[in-house]
Amino acid sequence: MKPANKTWLILIFVSTIVTLSNGYLNLYLNLPEVQKLLGLEAELYYVRDGEINQYALNFVVPVPSKIDSLQFTWENVVGYPLPYSIDVSANSAALYPPQLNISATGNVPTSTQTFSISLPCTGLSAAEVNIVIKINISVTYENVTTLVLRRRKICTKLESVSGTQVLVDTMPSYSNSTNIFYFAVGTALVMILILALFIILFYVKNKKERRTVENNNRPTSSYLASMPRNTVNSTYNESFRSMPSYSLLDERSKDLQERIAELTVQRCRVRLSSVVMEGTFGRVYLGSYTTEDGKEETVIIKTVTDHASQVQISLLLQEGMSMYSLNNKNILSILRVSIEDHTAPFLLFPYKNTKNLKTFLQKCKLSPEGVSHTLTTQEVVDMSLQVIHGLQYLHKKHLLHKDLAARNCVVDDKLRVQIADNALSRDLFPSDYHCLGDNENRPVKWLAIESLLHKTFSTNSDIWSFGVLLWELTTLAQQPYIEIDPFEMAAYLKDGYRLAQPINCPDELFAVMAYCWAMSADERPTLVQLQVCLQEFYTQLTRYV
Ligand SMILES: *[C@@H]1O[C@H](CO)[C@@H](O)[C@H](O)[C@H]1NC(C)=O
Ligand SMILES: *[C@@H]1O[C@H](CO)[C@@H](O)[C@H](O)[C@H]1NC(C)=O
Ligand SMILES: *[C@@H]1O[C@H](CO)[C@@H](O)[C@H](O)[C@H]1NC(C)=O
């Protein structure tokens, strides 16, 4: 079996509910069938009372090699005959031609009937066989509705070894790094399959409040799954305890004074020109500073007004210095500090026509046809790869960001992205931070579940936030979980809800995000996996341009 480059079988589709005109029909997988295929106790409706569930139809159900037949249940629930024709096709010599135990044409029975499609593998070769089941239902004389169901059957090769027949499993052996990556992608896909399933089941459960969801009016949150492993809660504290926990502040604050001394520049060499951003006490200026050899450099200056408290000033210094002495093209490292008695400190950052990423994205949205262009998928993927690059560098330096978000990145005219510190962000983007009863103002909607619940941070919690950042890139910086009360966030996430797939967000990208929001921290992808994955997607995009 060729591993997974083609298995981007992504499953979370636009919810379109189409109604068969007067075609009151039920078509579903009954309890034993769902149990057998998916290990879940539920019925899965493709059509219920004539309403077609596109979520479910679009879902390519994987069929393990040991399952040799599929069962479908249907019933005509309207008073007159519904003629059907059915056709099953498979594209591989690894499978015998599928056999139906009902005739290829006829009338949908008026009582519940289960029919089966046999799918035995030939054992001659190993393959993933795509099976397409097309059912035409003639609602009226000339009005025919076609339902298309898809399955992916895994066939293995039978080989005889020393006289006995053994099944050679077609799973790749994960012996080298490429395979490990594919395994990771595979795992992600399995997870997404499960997520999609829960969406379907949720849909089925909520079928009673039937409503038509328009394509462009998607709910902003979708029901994703709490993983079937419900033991997560009890085990993940442990896994965290064993993880090294580096802190940006704790480890490095001891020599904050030294660092400030090292970067310090006299106030007379700094000139403020214009305010770029302003909060209640924080200010960001564009300005310049004169270097030792007399050259003028344009800089961004972060500072506070006279109203700022001592606490706010020391937080500005601590957070502003967190990117001290880092040298990477995707990290915005502090350049200089200017501290003069009785005035607020100035923090100087290099400026190369850079803007705050969040404000940049919001401006893209405001002028869809105007001067600033909207982002293409390719640009979004490229930008996210740059963030990954920066984050890799940080993690290599044993630094956690803990507040990765669009507001804490900058971008230039050529869409070069740099990760910045979060100094002043609470003040400049107040709606992105919330206090949950304590005095701590936290980026609640960007935090991984464990950071929210237990204030634990790890490289994996940065990955979660990266997922939210990717979501921001694809939504042009919408507010995540806008309708959710910050106090409800933990419960909401624990219940398995996550951000929904943004409109126009390719399935590949959404798969990456969803993977970053795995409940259990160690099920989230590593930066290397994300990089390989997004790089591959990027290459695919450029290939077809
Ligand atoms: C078929 O059904 C659809 C949906 O109700 C309806 O809009 C369309 O006019 C019908 N077409 C014909 C040819 O009857
Ligand atoms: C279903 O109908 C379409 C056209 O309406 C036709 O091309 C197709 O062959 C039909 N399929 C079956 C299984 O009869
Ligand atoms: C088709 O086969 C399935 C399983 O073998 C059986 O349950 C079902 O009754 C059969 N249906 C018909 C119409 O023979």
Coordinates of C-alpha atoms and ligand atoms in Angstrom, one line a residue:
M1 CA 0.0 0.0 0.0
K2 CA 1.3 3.4 -0.9
P3 CA 1.1 5.5 2.1
A4 CA -1.0 8.4 2.6
N5 CA -0.4 11.2 0.2
K6 CA -3.7 10.7 -1.4
T7 CA -5.5 10.0 1.8
W8 CA -6.5 13.5 2.4
L9 CA -10.0 12.1 2.7
I10 CA -11.3 14.9 4.6
L11 CA -14.7 14.8 5.8
I12 CA -16.2 17.8 7.3
F13 CA -18.4 19.1 4.6
V14 CA -20.7 21.9 4.0
S15 CA -24.0 21.1 5.6
T16 CA -26.5 21.0 2.9
I17 CA -29.8 19.4 3.5
V18 CA -31.6 18.6 0.3
T19 CA -35.1 17.4 0.3
L20 CA -36.3 14.8 -2.1
S21 CA -39.4 16.3 -3.5
N22 CA -42.2 14.4 -1.9
G23 CA -39.9 11.4 -1.9
Y24 CA -40.5 10.2 1.6
L25 CA -37.8 7.6 2.0
N26 CA -35.5 6.4 4.7
L27 CA -32.1 5.1 4.0
Y28 CA -29.8 4.3 6.8
L29 CA -27.2 2.0 8.4
N30 CA -28.9 0.0 11.2
L31 CA -27.5 -0.5 14.6
P32 CA -25.5 -3.7 13.9
E33 CA -24.0 -2.2 10.8
V34 CA -22.8 1.0 12.5
Q35 CA -21.5 -1.2 15.4
K36 CA -19.6 -3.4 12.9
L37 CA -18.2 -0.6 10.8
L38 CA -17.6 2.2 13.3
G39 CA -17.9 0.6 16.7
L40 CA -20.6 3.0 17.8
E41 CA -24.1 2.4 19.0
A42 CA -26.2 4.4 16.7
E43 CA -28.1 4.4 13.5
L44 CA -26.7 6.5 10.7
Y45 CA -29.3 8.1 8.5
Y46 CA -28.4 9.1 4.9
V47 CA -32.0 10.0 4.1
R48 CA -34.7 10.4 6.7
D49 CA -38.2 11.2 5.8
G50 CA -36.9 12.4 2.4
E51 CA -34.3 14.7 3.8
I52 CA -30.8 14.0 2.6
N53 CA -27.9 14.3 5.1
Q54 CA -25.0 15.4 2.9
Y55 CA -22.6 15.2 5.9
A56 CA -23.2 11.6 6.1
L57 CA -23.3 11.0 2.3
N58 CA -20.0 12.7 1.8
F59 CA -18.3 10.7 4.5
V60 CA -16.1 8.0 3.0
V61 CA -16.4 5.1 5.4
P62 CA -13.3 2.9 5.6
V63 CA -14.0 -0.8 5.5
P64 CA -11.4 -3.0 7.1
S65 CA -10.2 -6.0 5.2
K66 CA -12.1 -8.5 7.4
I67 CA -15.5 -7.0 6.7
D68 CA -16.8 -8.7 3.6
S69 CA -20.2 -7.2 3.2
L70 CA -22.1 -3.9 3.8
Q71 CA -25.7 -3.6 4.8
F72 CA -28.1 -0.8 4.1
T73 CA -31.6 -0.5 5.4
W74 CA -34.3 1.4 3.6
E75 CA -38.0 1.9 3.4
N76 CA -40.6 3.8 1.4
V77 CA -42.7 5.8 3.7
V78 CA -44.9 7.5 1.2
G79 CA -48.1 6.0 -0.2
Y80 CA -47.0 5.5 -3.8
P81 CA -44.2 3.4 -5.4
L82 CA -40.7 4.8 -5.6
P83 CA -38.7 3.2 -8.4
Y84 CA -35.0 2.9 -7.9
S85 CA -32.0 1.7 -9.7
I86 CA -28.7 0.9 -8.0
D87 CA -25.2 0.5 -9.3
V88 CA -22.1 -0.5 -7.3
S89 CA -18.7 0.1 -8.8
A90 CA -15.2 -0.7 -7.6
N91 CA -12.0 0.3 -9.3
S92 CA -9.6 -2.5 -8.5
A93 CA -8.6 -6.0 -9.3
A94 CA -8.0 -6.5 -5.6
L95 CA -11.7 -6.9 -5.2
Y96 CA -14.2 -9.3 -6.8
P97 CA -17.1 -7.5 -8.5
P98 CA -19.4 -6.4 -5.7
Q99 CA -22.7 -8.4 -5.5
L100 CA -26.1 -7.1 -4.4
N101 CA -28.8 -9.3 -2.9
I102 CA -31.6 -7.1 -4.3
S103 CA -32.2 -6.6 -7.9
A104 CA -30.6 -3.6 -9.6
T105 CA -33.9 -2.0 -10.4
G106 CA -37.2 -2.2 -8.7
N107 CA -39.4 -0.3 -6.2
V108 CA -38.2 0.7 -2.8
P109 CA -40.0 -1.7 -0.4
T110 CA -42.8 -0.2 1.7
S111 CA -41.6 -2.2 4.8
T112 CA -38.2 -2.0 6.3
Q113 CA -35.7 -4.0 4.2
T114 CA -32.0 -4.6 4.7
F115 CA -30.0 -5.4 1.6
S116 CA -26.3 -6.2 1.4
I117 CA -23.4 -5.6 -0.9
S118 CA -20.7 -8.2 -0.8
L119 CA -17.1 -7.0 -1.0
P120 CA -14.7 -9.9 -0.9
C121 CA -11.1 -9.2 -1.7
T122 CA -9.4 -11.4 -4.2
G123 CA -6.2 -11.6 -2.2
L124 CA -4.2 -11.1 -5.3
S125 CA -3.0 -7.7 -4.5
A126 CA -3.1 -5.2 -1.7
A127 CA -5.0 -2.0 -2.3
E128 CA -7.4 0.6 -1.0
V129 CA -10.4 0.1 -3.2
N130 CA -12.8 3.0 -3.7
I131 CA -16.4 1.7 -3.9
V132 CA -19.1 4.0 -5.2
I133 CA -22.7 3.1 -4.7
K134 CA -25.1 5.1 -6.8
I135 CA -28.8 4.9 -6.1
N136 CA -31.3 6.6 -8.4
I137 CA -34.7 7.2 -6.9
S138 CA -37.5 8.3 -9.3
V139 CA -39.6 10.6 -7.3
T140 CA -41.8 11.6 -10.2
Y141 CA -41.7 10.4 -13.7
E142 CA -38.9 12.7 -14.7
N143 CA -37.5 13.8 -11.4
V144 CA -34.7 11.5 -10.4
T145 CA -32.5 11.9 -7.3
T146 CA -29.2 10.3 -7.3
L147 CA -27.6 9.3 -3.9
V148 CA -23.9 8.6 -4.0
L149 CA -22.4 6.6 -1.1
R150 CA -18.7 5.9 -0.9
R151 CA -16.7 3.3 0.9
R152 CA -13.0 2.6 1.0
K153 CA -12.2 -1.0 1.4
I154 CA -8.8 -2.1 2.5
C155 CA -7.7 -5.3 0.7
T156 CA -4.7 -7.2 1.8
K157 CA -2.6 -9.7 -0.2
L158 CA -2.7 -13.3 0.6
E159 CA 0.7 -15.0 0.5
S160 CA 1.7 -18.5 1.2
V161 CA 4.6 -18.9 3.4
S162 CA 5.9 -22.4 4.2
G163 CA 2.7 -24.0 3.2
T164 CA 0.3 -21.9 5.3
Q165 CA -1.7 -19.0 4.2
V166 CA -0.9 -15.8 6.1
L167 CA -2.4 -12.4 5.8
V168 CA 0.2 -9.9 5.0
D169 CA -0.9 -6.7 6.6
T170 CA -0.6 -3.8 4.3
M171 CA 0.0 -1.2 6.9
P172 CA 3.4 0.4 6.3
S173 CA 6.1 -0.5 8.7
Y174 CA 7.1 2.7 10.5
S175 CA 10.7 2.2 10.2
N176 CA 11.8 5.5 8.8
S177 CA 10.9 9.1 9.3
T178 CA 8.8 9.4 6.2
N179 CA 6.7 6.5 7.3
I180 CA 6.4 8.0 10.7
F181 CA 5.1 11.1 9.2
Y182 CA 2.6 9.3 7.1
F183 CA 1.6 7.4 10.1
A184 CA 1.0 10.7 11.9
V185 CA -1.0 12.0 9.0
G186 CA -2.9 8.7 9.0
T187 CA -3.6 9.0 12.7
A188 CA -4.8 12.5 12.1
L189 CA -7.1 11.3 9.4
V190 CA -8.4 8.6 11.6
M191 CA -9.1 11.2 14.2
I192 CA -10.8 13.4 11.8
L193 CA -12.9 10.5 10.6
I194 CA -14.0 10.0 14.2
L195 CA -14.7 13.7 14.5
A196 CA -16.7 13.7 11.4
L197 CA -18.6 10.8 12.7
F198 CA -19.5 12.5 15.8
I199 CA -20.7 15.4 13.7
I200 CA -22.9 13.0 11.8
L201 CA -24.2 11.4 14.9
F202 CA -24.8 14.8 16.4
Y203 CA -26.7 15.7 13.3
V204 CA -28.7 12.5 13.6
K205 CA -29.5 13.2 17.2
N206 CA -30.6 16.7 16.5
K207 CA -32.5 15.8 13.5
K208 CA -35.8 16.7 15.2
E209 CA -35.0 20.4 15.2
R210 CA -34.9 20.2 11.5
R211 CA -33.8 23.3 9.8
T212 CA -32.2 24.2 6.5
V213 CA -28.7 25.3 6.9
E214 CA -27.5 27.5 4.1
N215 CA -24.0 27.1 2.7
N216 CA -22.8 30.4 3.8
N217 CA -24.6 30.5 7.1
R218 CA -22.7 27.8 8.9
P219 CA -22.8 27.7 12.7
T220 CA -19.6 29.1 14.0
S221 CA -18.9 26.1 16.1
S222 CA -19.3 22.5 15.3
Y223 CA -19.6 19.5 17.5
L224 CA -16.4 17.6 17.4
A225 CA -15.7 14.6 19.5
S226 CA -14.3 13.9 22.8
M227 CA -12.1 11.1 21.7
P228 CA -13.4 7.6 22.3
R229 CA -10.6 7.3 24.8
N230 CA -12.4 8.8 27.7
T231 CA -9.6 8.0 30.0
V232 CA -7.8 11.1 28.8
N233 CA -8.6 13.2 31.8
S234 CA -7.1 10.8 34.3
T235 CA -4.0 10.1 32.4
Y236 CA -3.0 13.4 31.0
N237 CA -2.0 15.1 34.3
E238 CA 0.6 12.4 34.6
S239 CA 1.9 12.9 31.1
F240 CA 2.3 16.5 31.9
R241 CA 4.1 16.0 35.1
S242 CA 6.7 14.1 33.2
M243 CA 7.1 16.7 30.5
P244 CA 9.8 19.3 30.9
S245 CA 8.0 22.6 31.6
Y246 CA 10.0 25.6 30.5
S247 CA 8.8 29.0 31.3
L248 CA 9.6 32.1 29.5
L249 CA 9.5 34.2 32.6
D250 CA 10.7 32.1 35.5
E251 CA 13.8 30.8 34.0
R252 CA 14.8 34.1 32.5
S253 CA 13.6 36.8 34.8
K254 CA 16.5 36.5 37.1
D255 CA 18.8 38.1 34.7
L256 CA 16.2 40.6 33.4
Q257 CA 18.2 43.5 34.9
E258 CA 21.4 42.3 33.1
R259 CA 19.6 42.1 29.8
I260 CA 18.1 45.5 30.1
A261 CA 21.5 46.9 30.9
E262 CA 22.9 45.2 27.9
L263 CA 20.3 46.6 25.5
T264 CA 20.0 50.0 27.0
V265 CA 20.1 53.1 24.9
Q266 CA 20.0 56.7 25.9
R267 CA 16.6 58.3 25.6
C268 CA 18.0 61.2 23.6
R269 CA 18.8 58.8 20.8
V270 CA 15.1 57.7 20.5
R271 CA 12.6 59.7 18.6
L272 CA 8.9 59.0 18.5
S273 CA 7.0 59.9 15.3
S274 CA 3.5 58.5 15.2
V275 CA 1.2 56.4 17.3
V276 CA 0.5 53.1 15.5
M277 CA -1.7 51.5 18.2
E278 CA -3.2 52.7 21.4
G279 CA -4.9 51.1 24.3
T280 CA -6.0 52.4 27.7
F281 CA -2.4 52.6 28.9
G282 CA -0.3 51.0 26.3
R283 CA 1.1 52.7 23.2
V284 CA 2.9 51.5 20.1
Y285 CA 4.8 54.2 18.2
L286 CA 6.7 54.3 15.0
G287 CA 9.9 56.1 15.5
S288 CA 13.6 56.0 15.0
Y289 CA 16.7 55.5 17.0
T290 CA 20.3 56.6 16.3
T291 CA 22.8 53.8 16.5
E292 CA 26.3 54.1 17.9
D293 CA 27.7 54.8 14.5
G294 CA 25.3 57.6 13.8
K295 CA 22.9 55.8 11.5
E296 CA 19.1 56.2 11.9
E297 CA 17.0 53.1 12.1
T298 CA 13.3 53.0 11.9
V299 CA 11.8 51.2 14.9
I300 CA 8.6 50.2 16.6
I301 CA 8.5 51.4 20.1
K302 CA 6.3 49.8 22.8
T303 CA 5.7 51.9 25.8
V304 CA 3.0 52.9 28.3
T305 CA 1.4 56.2 29.2
D306 CA 1.7 58.0 32.5
H307 CA -1.4 56.3 33.8
A308 CA 0.3 52.9 33.8
S309 CA 0.8 51.3 37.1
Q310 CA 4.1 49.8 38.3
V311 CA 2.7 46.4 37.7
Q312 CA 1.9 47.2 34.1
I313 CA 5.3 48.7 33.6
S314 CA 7.1 45.6 35.0
L315 CA 4.9 43.3 32.9
L316 CA 5.8 45.3 29.8
L317 CA 9.4 44.8 30.6
Q318 CA 9.2 41.2 31.4
E319 CA 7.0 40.3 28.4
G320 CA 8.8 42.6 26.0
M321 CA 12.1 41.1 27.0
S322 CA 10.9 37.5 26.5
M323 CA 12.3 37.5 22.9
Y324 CA 15.6 38.8 24.0
S325 CA 18.6 37.9 21.9
L326 CA 16.8 35.5 19.6
N327 CA 18.1 35.4 16.1
N328 CA 15.6 33.9 13.6
K329 CA 13.9 35.4 10.6
N330 CA 10.5 34.4 11.9
I331 CA 11.0 35.9 15.4
L332 CA 10.7 39.5 16.2
S333 CA 13.5 40.0 18.8
I334 CA 13.8 43.1 20.9
L335 CA 16.5 45.5 19.7
R336 CA 16.9 48.1 22.4
V337 CA 15.5 49.3 25.7
S338 CA 15.5 52.8 26.9
I339 CA 14.8 53.4 30.6
E340 CA 15.0 56.9 32.1
D341 CA 14.0 57.8 35.6
H342 CA 10.4 58.8 36.1
T343 CA 9.4 58.0 32.6
A344 CA 7.9 54.8 31.1
P345 CA 10.4 52.5 29.5
F346 CA 10.7 52.4 25.7
L347 CA 11.0 49.0 24.1
L348 CA 12.5 49.2 20.6
F349 CA 11.8 46.5 17.9
P350 CA 13.2 46.4 14.4
Y351 CA 10.7 47.8 11.8
K352 CA 10.7 46.6 8.2
N353 CA 7.3 47.9 7.1
T354 CA 5.7 45.4 9.5
K355 CA 2.2 45.6 10.8
N356 CA 0.4 43.7 13.5
L357 CA -0.9 40.5 11.9
K358 CA -4.3 40.7 13.5
T359 CA -5.0 44.3 12.3
F360 CA -3.6 43.4 8.9
L361 CA -6.0 40.4 8.6
Q362 CA -8.9 42.5 9.7
K363 CA -8.1 45.1 7.1
C364 CA -8.0 42.5 4.4
K365 CA -11.6 41.6 5.3
L366 CA -12.8 45.2 5.3
S367 CA -11.8 45.9 1.7
P368 CA -12.5 42.7 -0.2
E369 CA -12.1 44.3 -3.7
G370 CA -10.2 47.3 -2.5
V371 CA -6.5 48.0 -2.5
S372 CA -5.5 45.4 0.1
H373 CA -6.0 41.9 -1.3
T374 CA -7.6 39.0 0.3
L375 CA -5.3 36.1 1.1
T376 CA -5.1 33.1 -1.1
T377 CA -4.9 29.6 0.4
Q378 CA -1.3 29.4 -0.8
E379 CA -0.5 32.6 1.1
V380 CA -2.2 31.3 4.2
V381 CA -0.2 28.1 4.1
D382 CA 3.0 29.9 3.5
M383 CA 2.4 32.2 6.4
S384 CA 1.5 29.3 8.7
L385 CA 4.7 27.6 7.7
Q386 CA 6.7 30.6 8.7
V387 CA 5.0 30.6 12.1
I388 CA 5.9 27.0 12.5
H389 CA 9.5 27.8 11.6
G390 CA 9.6 30.5 14.3
L391 CA 7.9 28.3 16.8
Q392 CA 10.4 25.5 16.1
Y393 CA 13.2 27.9 16.8
L394 CA 11.6 29.0 20.1
H395 CA 11.0 25.4 21.2
K396 CA 14.6 24.5 20.3
K397 CA 15.7 27.3 22.6
H398 CA 13.5 25.7 25.3
L399 CA 11.1 28.6 25.2
L400 CA 7.3 28.4 25.2
H401 CA 5.4 31.2 23.8
K402 CA 2.2 30.6 25.8
D403 CA 0.3 33.3 23.9
L404 CA 0.6 32.5 20.3
A405 CA -2.0 34.4 18.3
A406 CA -2.4 36.6 15.3
R407 CA -2.2 39.7 17.6
N408 CA 1.2 38.6 18.7
C409 CA 2.7 38.3 15.2
V410 CA 3.8 40.9 12.7
V411 CA 3.7 40.7 8.9
D412 CA 5.3 42.8 6.2
D413 CA 4.3 43.7 2.6
K414 CA 5.8 40.5 1.3
L415 CA 3.8 38.5 3.8
R416 CA 6.8 37.6 5.9
V417 CA 5.6 36.7 9.3
Q418 CA 7.4 37.0 12.6
I419 CA 6.3 35.8 16.0
A420 CA 6.5 38.6 18.5
D421 CA 6.1 38.8 22.3
N422 CA 2.7 39.6 23.9
A423 CA 3.7 42.8 25.6
L424 CA 0.7 45.2 25.7
S425 CA -1.6 42.8 23.9
R426 CA -4.0 42.6 26.9
D427 CA -4.4 46.3 26.6
L428 CA -4.4 46.7 22.8
F429 CA -6.7 43.7 22.2
P430 CA -8.8 43.7 25.3
S431 CA -11.5 41.5 23.8
D432 CA -9.0 38.6 23.3
Y433 CA -8.3 38.3 27.1
H434 CA -10.6 37.4 29.9
C435 CA -10.3 37.0 33.7
L436 CA -12.0 33.9 34.9
G437 CA -12.6 34.9 38.5
D438 CA -8.9 35.3 39.4
N439 CA -6.9 38.4 38.7
E440 CA -5.2 36.8 35.7
N441 CA -6.1 38.2 32.3
R442 CA -5.7 35.2 30.0
P443 CA -6.2 34.6 26.3
V444 CA -8.9 32.1 27.2
K445 CA -10.0 31.3 23.7
W446 CA -6.5 30.5 22.4
L447 CA -5.6 28.3 25.4
A448 CA -5.2 24.6 25.2
I449 CA -7.7 22.8 27.4
E450 CA -5.0 21.8 30.0
S451 CA -3.7 25.4 30.1
L452 CA -7.2 26.6 30.7
L453 CA -8.0 24.0 33.4
H454 CA -4.7 23.5 35.1
K455 CA -2.5 26.4 33.8
T456 CA 0.0 23.8 32.5
F457 CA 1.9 24.8 29.4
S458 CA 4.0 22.7 27.1
T459 CA 5.1 22.6 23.5
N460 CA 1.8 20.9 22.8
S461 CA -0.2 23.7 24.2
D462 CA 1.6 26.1 21.9
I463 CA 0.6 23.7 19.1
W464 CA -3.1 24.2 20.2
S465 CA -2.7 27.9 20.0
F466 CA -1.0 27.5 16.6
G467 CA -4.3 25.8 15.5
V468 CA -6.3 28.8 16.6
L469 CA -3.8 31.1 14.8
L470 CA -4.3 29.1 11.6
W471 CA -8.1 29.5 12.1
E472 CA -7.5 33.2 12.4
L473 CA -5.5 33.3 9.2
T474 CA -8.3 31.5 7.3
T475 CA -11.1 33.7 8.8
L476 CA -9.2 36.9 8.4
A477 CA -9.0 37.3 12.2
Q478 CA -12.5 36.6 13.3
Q479 CA -12.9 36.2 17.1
P480 CA -12.8 32.5 17.9
Y481 CA -15.8 31.1 19.8
I482 CA -17.4 34.5 19.7
E483 CA -20.7 33.2 21.0
I484 CA -19.2 31.3 23.9
D485 CA -19.0 32.9 27.3
P486 CA -15.3 32.8 28.5
F487 CA -16.5 31.1 31.7
E488 CA -18.1 28.3 29.7
M489 CA -15.0 27.7 27.5
A490 CA -13.5 24.8 29.6
A491 CA -16.8 23.0 29.7
Y492 CA -17.4 23.6 26.1
L493 CA -14.0 22.2 25.1
K494 CA -14.4 19.3 27.5
D495 CA -17.7 18.4 25.8
G496 CA -15.8 18.1 22.6
Y497 CA -16.8 21.3 20.8
R498 CA -14.2 23.1 18.8
L499 CA -14.1 25.8 16.2
A500 CA -16.0 25.1 13.0
Q501 CA -14.4 24.9 9.6
P502 CA -14.3 28.4 8.2
I503 CA -16.1 29.1 4.9
N504 CA -13.6 28.6 2.1
C505 CA -11.1 26.9 4.3
P506 CA -9.8 23.9 2.4
D507 CA -10.4 20.6 4.2
E508 CA -6.6 20.0 4.3
L509 CA -6.1 23.1 6.4
F510 CA -9.1 22.4 8.6
A511 CA -7.7 18.9 9.2
V512 CA -4.5 20.4 10.5
M513 CA -6.3 22.7 12.9
A514 CA -8.6 20.0 14.2
Y515 CA -5.5 17.8 14.8
C516 CA -4.0 20.6 16.9
W517 CA -7.0 20.6 19.2
A518 CA -6.8 17.1 20.3
M519 CA -8.0 16.8 23.8
S520 CA -5.0 14.9 24.9
A521 CA -1.8 16.9 24.5
D522 CA 0.3 14.1 23.2
E523 CA -2.1 13.3 20.4
R524 CA -1.5 16.7 18.9
P525 CA 1.0 16.8 16.0
T526 CA 4.6 17.8 16.5
L527 CA 6.0 20.9 14.7
V528 CA 7.9 18.6 12.3
Q529 CA 4.7 16.8 11.4
L530 CA 2.9 20.1 10.9
Q531 CA 5.7 21.4 8.8
V532 CA 5.9 18.3 6.5
C533 CA 2.1 18.3 6.2
L534 CA 1.7 21.9 5.4
Q535 CA 4.7 21.9 3.1
E536 CA 3.2 19.0 1.2
F537 CA -0.1 20.8 0.9
Y538 CA 1.8 23.9 -0.3
T539 CA 3.5 22.0 -3.0
Q540 CA 0.2 20.5 -4.1
L541 CA -1.2 24.0 -4.4
T542 CA 1.6 25.3 -6.4
R543 CA 1.6 22.3 -8.7
Y544 CA -1.9 23.2 -9.9
V545 CA -1.5 26.9 -10.3
Ligands
LIG1 C1 -37.6 18.0 -9.3 O1 -37.7 18.3 -7.9 C2 -37.2 19.5 -7.5 C3 -37.1 19.6 -6.0 O2 -38.4 19.6 -5.5 C4 -38.0 20.6 -8.2 O3 -37.4 21.9 -7.9 C5 -37.9 20.4 -9.7 O4 -38.7 21.4 -10.3 C6 -38.4 19.0 -10.1 N1 -38.1 18.8 -11.5 C7 -39.0 18.2 -12.3 C8 -38.6 18.1 -13.7 O5 -40.1 17.8 -11.9
LIG2 C1 -29.0 7.3 -12.6 O1 -29.5 8.4 -13.4 C2 -28.5 9.0 -14.2 C3 -29.1 10.1 -15.0 O2 -30.2 10.6 -14.4 C4 -27.9 8.0 -15.1 O3 -26.8 8.5 -15.9 C5 -27.3 6.8 -14.3 O4 -26.8 5.8 -15.1 C6 -28.4 6.3 -13.4 N1 -27.8 5.3 -12.5 C7 -28.3 4.1 -12.3 C8 -27.7 3.2 -11.3 O5 -29.4 3.7 -12.8
LIG3 C1 -29.5 -9.6 2.1 O1 -28.5 -10.1 2.9 C2 -28.6 -9.6 4.3 C3 -27.4 -10.2 5.0 O2 -26.9 -11.4 4.5 C4 -29.9 -10.1 4.9 O3 -30.0 -9.7 6.2 C5 -31.0 -9.6 4.1 O4 -32.2 -10.1 4.6 C6 -30.9 -9.9 2.6 N1 -31.9 -9.2 1.9 C7 -32.6 -9.7 0.9 C8 -33.6 -8.8 0.3 O5 -32.5 -10.9 0.6

